Amino acid sequence: MIFLTRRAGFSASHYYWNEAWSEEKNRRVFGRCANRNGHGHNYTLEVTLAGEPDPQTGFVVDLKWLKDVIEREILAAWDHKHLNLDTPDFAHAIPTTENIAIAAWNRLEPTITAAGRARLSKVRVYETPEIFAEFRGQQ
Amino acid sequence: MIFLTRRAGFSASHYYWNEAWSEEKNRRVFGRCANRNGHGHNYTLEVTLAGEPDPQTGFVVDLKWLKDVIEREILAAWDHKHLNLDTPDFAHAIPTTENIAIAAWNRLEPTITAAGRARLSKVRVYETPEIFAEFRGQQ
Amino acid sequence: MIFLTRRAGFSASHYYWNEAWSEEKNRRVFGRCANRNGHGHNYTLEVTLAGEPDPQTGFVVDLKWLKDVIEREILAAWDHKHLNLDTPDFAHAIPTTENIAIAAWNRLEPTITAAGRARLSKVRVYETPEIFAEFRGQQ
Amino acid sequence: MIFLTRRAGFSASHYYWNEAWSEEKNRRVFGRCANRNGHGHNYTLEVTLAGEPDPQTGFVVDLKWLKDVIEREILAAWDHKHLNLDTPDFAHAIPTTENIAIAAWNRLEPTITAAGRARLSKVRVYETPEIFAEFRGQQ
Amino acid sequence: MIFLTRRAGFSASHYYWNEAWSEEKNRRVFGRCANRNGHGHNYTLEVTLAGEPDPQTGFVVDLKWLKDVIEREILAAWDHKHLNLDTPDFAHAIPTTENIAIAAWNRLEPTITAAGRARLSKVRVYETPEIFAEFRGQQ
Amino acid sequence: MIFLTRRAGFSASHYYWNEAWSEEKNRRVFGRCANRNGHGHNYTLEVTLAGEPDPQTGFVVDLKWLKDVIEREILAAWDHKHLNLDTPDFAHAIPTTENIAIAAWNRLEPTITAAGRARLSKVRVYETPEIFAEFRGQQ
């Protein structure tokens, strides 16, 4: 079994706001992340697949295909976008690094599973080089 | 003469839009950067001062002081903010990496010059690790 | 389950010396690390917590709180210090990267467990970008 | 149990070519990687050992010894070499990142196991900062 | 005046060999770089342009255009290629980092000058993160 | 003219202390850097030479030779050492990043000038990735 990872980047805006709370509580809990004009990050995504290398190619999966899947499923939706305003992924979830990792998994897993070549093993999202969250699916 | 540099980071949103242009022209020239909901980056700022080390301390300037100047003059205004909407710096200039470098210089230079210890030599701003702009003042 | 990581840095000195050994054996085993004046590193610490995001906040834990815990429990004790001379952690253990990872775990685990929000999953310590040790607790 | 990692780099050439296929099929499947003159990378290798720190030294293993093992078993064979033409490792396997990780494991595991101090836990190979493969042995 | 830089990467093979020398002298001077099967690197290129930001756009040049120029003039010729065998650039010059920087300048300068928007200020080429060469044109 | 740079690292301890001052003034000015047990860093040194590539080799200088010069003149004296206690360089100068850059220049310049192949153009020293000082010689 090999764990094969491809990294990709996207630049996006977000803010933290819980609609069920007062403005005062939002500001107290989320601090400067509650700024409704938003702020942004260069996110880095790491997508890890687990599988056996094909003896004909030496590939777990073709990395060109994986790059295309990431671009189509994630970057087209999130790159140069406002995560709260431009995507449906965070209609009911605050776009924290944790929730972005889960949403990335949910976007990628069906396509990767359907391809039948390898399973999605984990998704890691860096908000900055100092902060990252990893999701390995429901277990 | 020593060139002493301190790096700092800030996370901000922006978009590119020229109010004098039609929406169509904005979209054609600025592409996905014209998204009015904004997108964002982890910017990295490098502030370089030129001066002689003080024989008593070995410092061109006290780096703790320089860190405080950067926090007060730049990070307080730009970190976790929307550069188009939350600051006056880009009221008449599009917040491109080029203009952010100039605006950072304009924010830092008076304080550094007034301190009389070293001159501001250059300001470099990274929008991503792949793109950066450098300003060395009007020459 | 999400694995949420926060990175932090500290600059410290250390040397390797086993008091039960002769000077000759210390020099033979530890080489230039046995220099009693010490040498130092910019250590990087990665603290990983495992837990479920709170549906109200999207947080496994508040990263501001985690940053404060790391600063209070680790950086206050180790940053700009000599690990052999300035801390009790290495009175009976040589401050190798391995032992620093264990000591960091021991400093962090009670506070994180007491908070009841997530469990400490692993601690990774980089001595340099080329060398790192990871501890996941007694298992 | 501590997981101790040492990183090392090597610069090598390779190409992707399956001798059982036509030139046309090789070009279609492997694209520009099928260029028979080869292209190359600065590979980064991470070797992770699992074990208990020796109470006398604080070492899982002596990192100087591990560095020497990596240099003798891997770098002497692969650094500044053409992986397809200069080594026996890829006579029957295409030198993809996946297969390089397996071949590195096969080169390192006997020496590390024979030393009896710690077990080889995983080998990670970066072809670029964006692409890496990890092998944890037959399980 | 702003100095605007865009970074790009390419993976290529090369060897060092002076046809006017004996095999023995090539091996003595160039060491393991003289391996005729070649070895390779992930090169990083930094292209710096100097100019004034356009008041309408805030751009010294459109970075999308600069990216396309680098892809067309450099990456199409050098990425996934063998520098000695696949390009005319090194027919009469050994592909050292120094000569790669000069060749990159010669490929980029005419297009950038012809565009009339900014001048090419410098080209920096990293062979590895530890080695880089910079060319600023004939002065 | 090409500017050719080689990077090298060393791990060292230091403290800041001016013998002409009271303990109280040292603590006030230098803060936690005044800890007499010392603390340390992974320093990174960048040595830049300016010269013309030799038409026979394509080298400004042989990078193997430059690596050896840096190891002999700098790393042998400073790596795994305490800069205040183990070297003569900081007998009359506090080992700030500024003074380390000057001392590195003074150690390297005679050997590089004597070799007659290229001139030392600049020395840059990183104390951390966030702080660096550059010296270009007396001008």
XYZ file of N, CA, C and O in Angstrom, chain B residues 12-71:
240
model
N -5.457 39.020 4.465
C -6.404 40.059 4.061
C -7.147 39.651 2.801
O -6.712 38.772 2.070
N -8.273 40.330 2.581
C -9.050 40.162 1.351
C -8.830 41.346 0.428
O -8.445 42.441 0.885
N -9.103 41.143 -0.824
C -9.114 42.257 -1.773
C -9.873 41.842 -3.034
O -10.248 40.695 -3.203
N -10.132 42.821 -3.869
C -10.549 42.551 -5.250
C -9.982 43.658 -6.113
O -9.495 44.672 -5.593
N -10.003 43.441 -7.425
C -9.518 44.463 -8.359
C -10.737 45.017 -9.089
O -11.492 44.265 -9.719
N -10.889 46.335 -9.051
C -12.026 46.963 -9.706
C -11.688 48.422 -9.949
O -11.232 49.098 -9.032
N -11.850 48.859 -11.184
C -11.634 50.261 -11.526
C -13.009 50.910 -11.724
O -13.731 50.569 -12.668
N -13.352 51.808 -10.820
C -14.697 52.410 -10.838
C -14.982 53.178 -12.126
O -16.144 53.382 -12.499
N -13.910 53.602 -12.798
C -14.098 54.357 -14.041
C -14.447 53.463 -15.225
O -14.753 53.965 -16.305
N -14.392 52.165 -15.020
C -14.630 51.225 -16.120
C -15.995 50.547 -15.972
O -16.554 50.441 -14.878
N -16.479 50.032 -17.098
C -17.700 49.220 -17.075
C -17.419 47.891 -16.365
O -16.259 47.467 -16.233
N -18.485 47.248 -15.935
C -18.339 45.915 -15.356
C -17.678 44.970 -16.358
O -16.810 44.181 -16.009
N -18.080 45.092 -17.617
C -17.529 44.201 -18.651
C -16.015 44.376 -18.771
O -15.272 43.399 -18.840
N -15.563 45.661 -18.773
C -14.125 45.881 -18.905
C -13.392 45.398 -17.659
O -12.299 44.819 -17.748
N -13.966 45.641 -16.492
C -13.344 45.124 -15.271
C -13.171 43.607 -15.338
O -12.109 43.085 -15.004
N -14.190 42.919 -15.786
C -14.109 41.452 -15.848
C -13.098 40.995 -16.892
O -12.381 40.017 -16.689
N -13.037 41.713 -17.989
C -12.107 41.333 -19.046
C -10.652 41.550 -18.604
O -9.801 40.687 -18.799
N -10.374 42.701 -17.962
C -8.995 43.013 -17.572
C -8.587 42.238 -16.324
O -7.489 41.699 -16.246
N -9.479 42.176 -15.352
C -9.064 41.628 -14.046
C -9.469 40.165 -13.837
O -9.068 39.547 -12.848
N -10.274 39.608 -14.742
C -10.620 38.185 -14.650
C -11.260 37.851 -13.322
O -12.105 38.589 -12.811
N -10.847 36.736 -12.751
C -11.470 36.280 -11.513
C -11.111 37.172 -10.327
O -11.733 37.075 -9.269
N -10.091 38.054 -10.476
C -9.769 38.997 -9.392
C -10.844 40.075 -9.263
O -10.846 40.832 -8.289
N -11.731 40.173 -10.258
C -12.796 41.181 -10.214
C -14.008 40.736 -9.398
O -14.962 41.503 -9.245
N -13.993 39.517 -8.868
C -15.105 39.047 -8.033
C -15.339 39.999 -6.860
O -14.488 40.148 -5.987
N -16.521 40.676 -6.830
C -16.778 41.731 -5.837
C -16.936 41.210 -4.422
O -16.905 41.988 -3.455
N -17.161 39.910 -4.243
C -17.164 39.377 -2.881
C -15.749 39.269 -2.313
O -15.570 39.082 -1.108
N -14.772 39.410 -3.188
C -13.373 39.375 -2.753
C -12.826 37.973 -2.623
O -13.552 36.985 -2.630
N -11.498 37.921 -2.570
C -10.770 36.695 -2.246
C -9.590 37.157 -1.406
O -9.445 38.353 -1.160
N -8.746 36.244 -0.952
C -7.723 36.724 -0.030
C -6.420 35.988 -0.095
O -6.258 35.016 -0.845
N -5.479 36.461 0.690
C -4.114 35.934 0.691
C -3.502 36.015 2.092
O -3.897 36.850 2.910
N -2.509 35.149 2.321
C -1.570 35.336 3.418
C -0.399 36.136 2.860
O 0.496 35.573 2.216
N -0.428 37.434 3.043
C 0.664 38.273 2.561
C 1.869 38.158 3.500
O 1.706 38.020 4.719
N 3.058 38.234 2.908
C 4.271 38.344 3.713
C 4.959 39.654 3.346
O 5.119 39.966 2.164
N 5.322 40.382 4.367
C 5.950 41.695 4.208
C 7.383 41.590 4.687
O 7.641 41.010 5.744
N 8.324 42.117 3.890
C 9.717 42.212 4.338
C 10.111 43.682 4.369
O 10.063 44.360 3.333
N 10.513 44.154 5.539
C 10.890 45.559 5.721
C 12.397 45.607 5.947
O 12.903 45.007 6.899
N 13.110 46.308 5.055
C 14.573 46.370 5.132
C 15.026 47.782 5.481
O 14.651 48.749 4.811
N 15.845 47.877 6.543
C 16.414 49.158 6.961
C 17.912 49.141 6.703
O 18.561 48.100 6.854
N 18.457 50.292 6.335
C 19.903 50.406 6.103
C 20.491 51.321 7.166
O 19.974 52.415 7.411
N 21.574 50.863 7.784
C 22.226 51.692 8.789
C 23.470 51.020 9.315
O 23.821 49.911 8.901
N 24.116 51.711 10.247
C 25.324 51.171 10.886
C 24.921 50.555 12.221
O 24.132 51.154 12.962
N 25.464 49.400 12.574
C 25.198 48.852 13.905
C 25.735 49.790 14.992
O 26.858 50.299 14.883
N 24.939 50.032 15.993
C 25.366 50.821 17.160
C 26.467 50.030 17.884
O 26.252 48.859 18.227
N 27.634 50.634 18.133
C 28.713 49.863 18.782
C 28.340 49.365 20.182
O 28.875 48.359 20.642
N 27.410 50.041 20.852
C 26.997 49.628 22.198
C 26.107 48.386 22.188
O 26.112 47.601 23.121
N 25.296 48.244 21.149
C 24.303 47.169 21.137
C 24.519 46.167 19.995
O 23.989 45.048 20.055
N 25.234 46.575 18.971
C 25.319 45.731 17.781
C 24.068 45.781 16.925
O 23.927 45.019 15.972
N 23.147 46.683 17.259
C 21.856 46.780 16.538
C 21.880 47.916 15.516
O 22.276 49.036 15.860
N 21.412 47.693 14.318
C 21.041 48.793 13.426
C 19.826 49.489 14.036
O 19.816 50.713 14.204
N 18.823 48.712 14.330
C 17.719 49.171 15.179
C 17.333 47.985 16.054
O 17.627 46.831 15.721
N 16.655 48.258 17.135
C 16.139 47.199 18.004
C 15.017 46.492 17.242
O 14.015 47.116 16.883
N 15.183 45.197 16.998
C 14.191 44.461 16.199
C 12.839 44.368 16.906
O 11.814 44.187 16.258
N 12.856 44.448 18.225
C 11.597 44.493 18.963
C 10.840 45.786 18.629
O 9.623 45.770 18.411
N 11.569 46.896 18.551
C 10.960 48.166 18.159
C 10.434 48.080 16.723
O 9.308 48.496 16.439
N 11.232 47.501 15.828
C 10.808 47.408 14.421
C 9.550 46.537 14.308
O 8.629 46.863 13.553
N 9.524 45.444 15.076
C 8.337 44.582 15.069
C 7.106 45.377 15.532
O 6.025 45.276 14.947
N 7.294 46.178 16.582
C 6.171 46.990 17.090
C 5.723 48.020 16.059
O 4.525 48.265 15.891
N 6.682 48.643 15.367
C 6.320 49.625 14.330
C 5.498 48.934 13.235
O 4.455 49.457 12.804
N 5.944 47.774 12.784
C 5.207 47.054 11.729
C 3.816 46.674 12.227
O 2.824 46.828 11.498
N 3.715 46.222 13.466
C 2.394 45.844 13.986
C 1.467 47.049 14.082
O 0.296 46.975 13.719
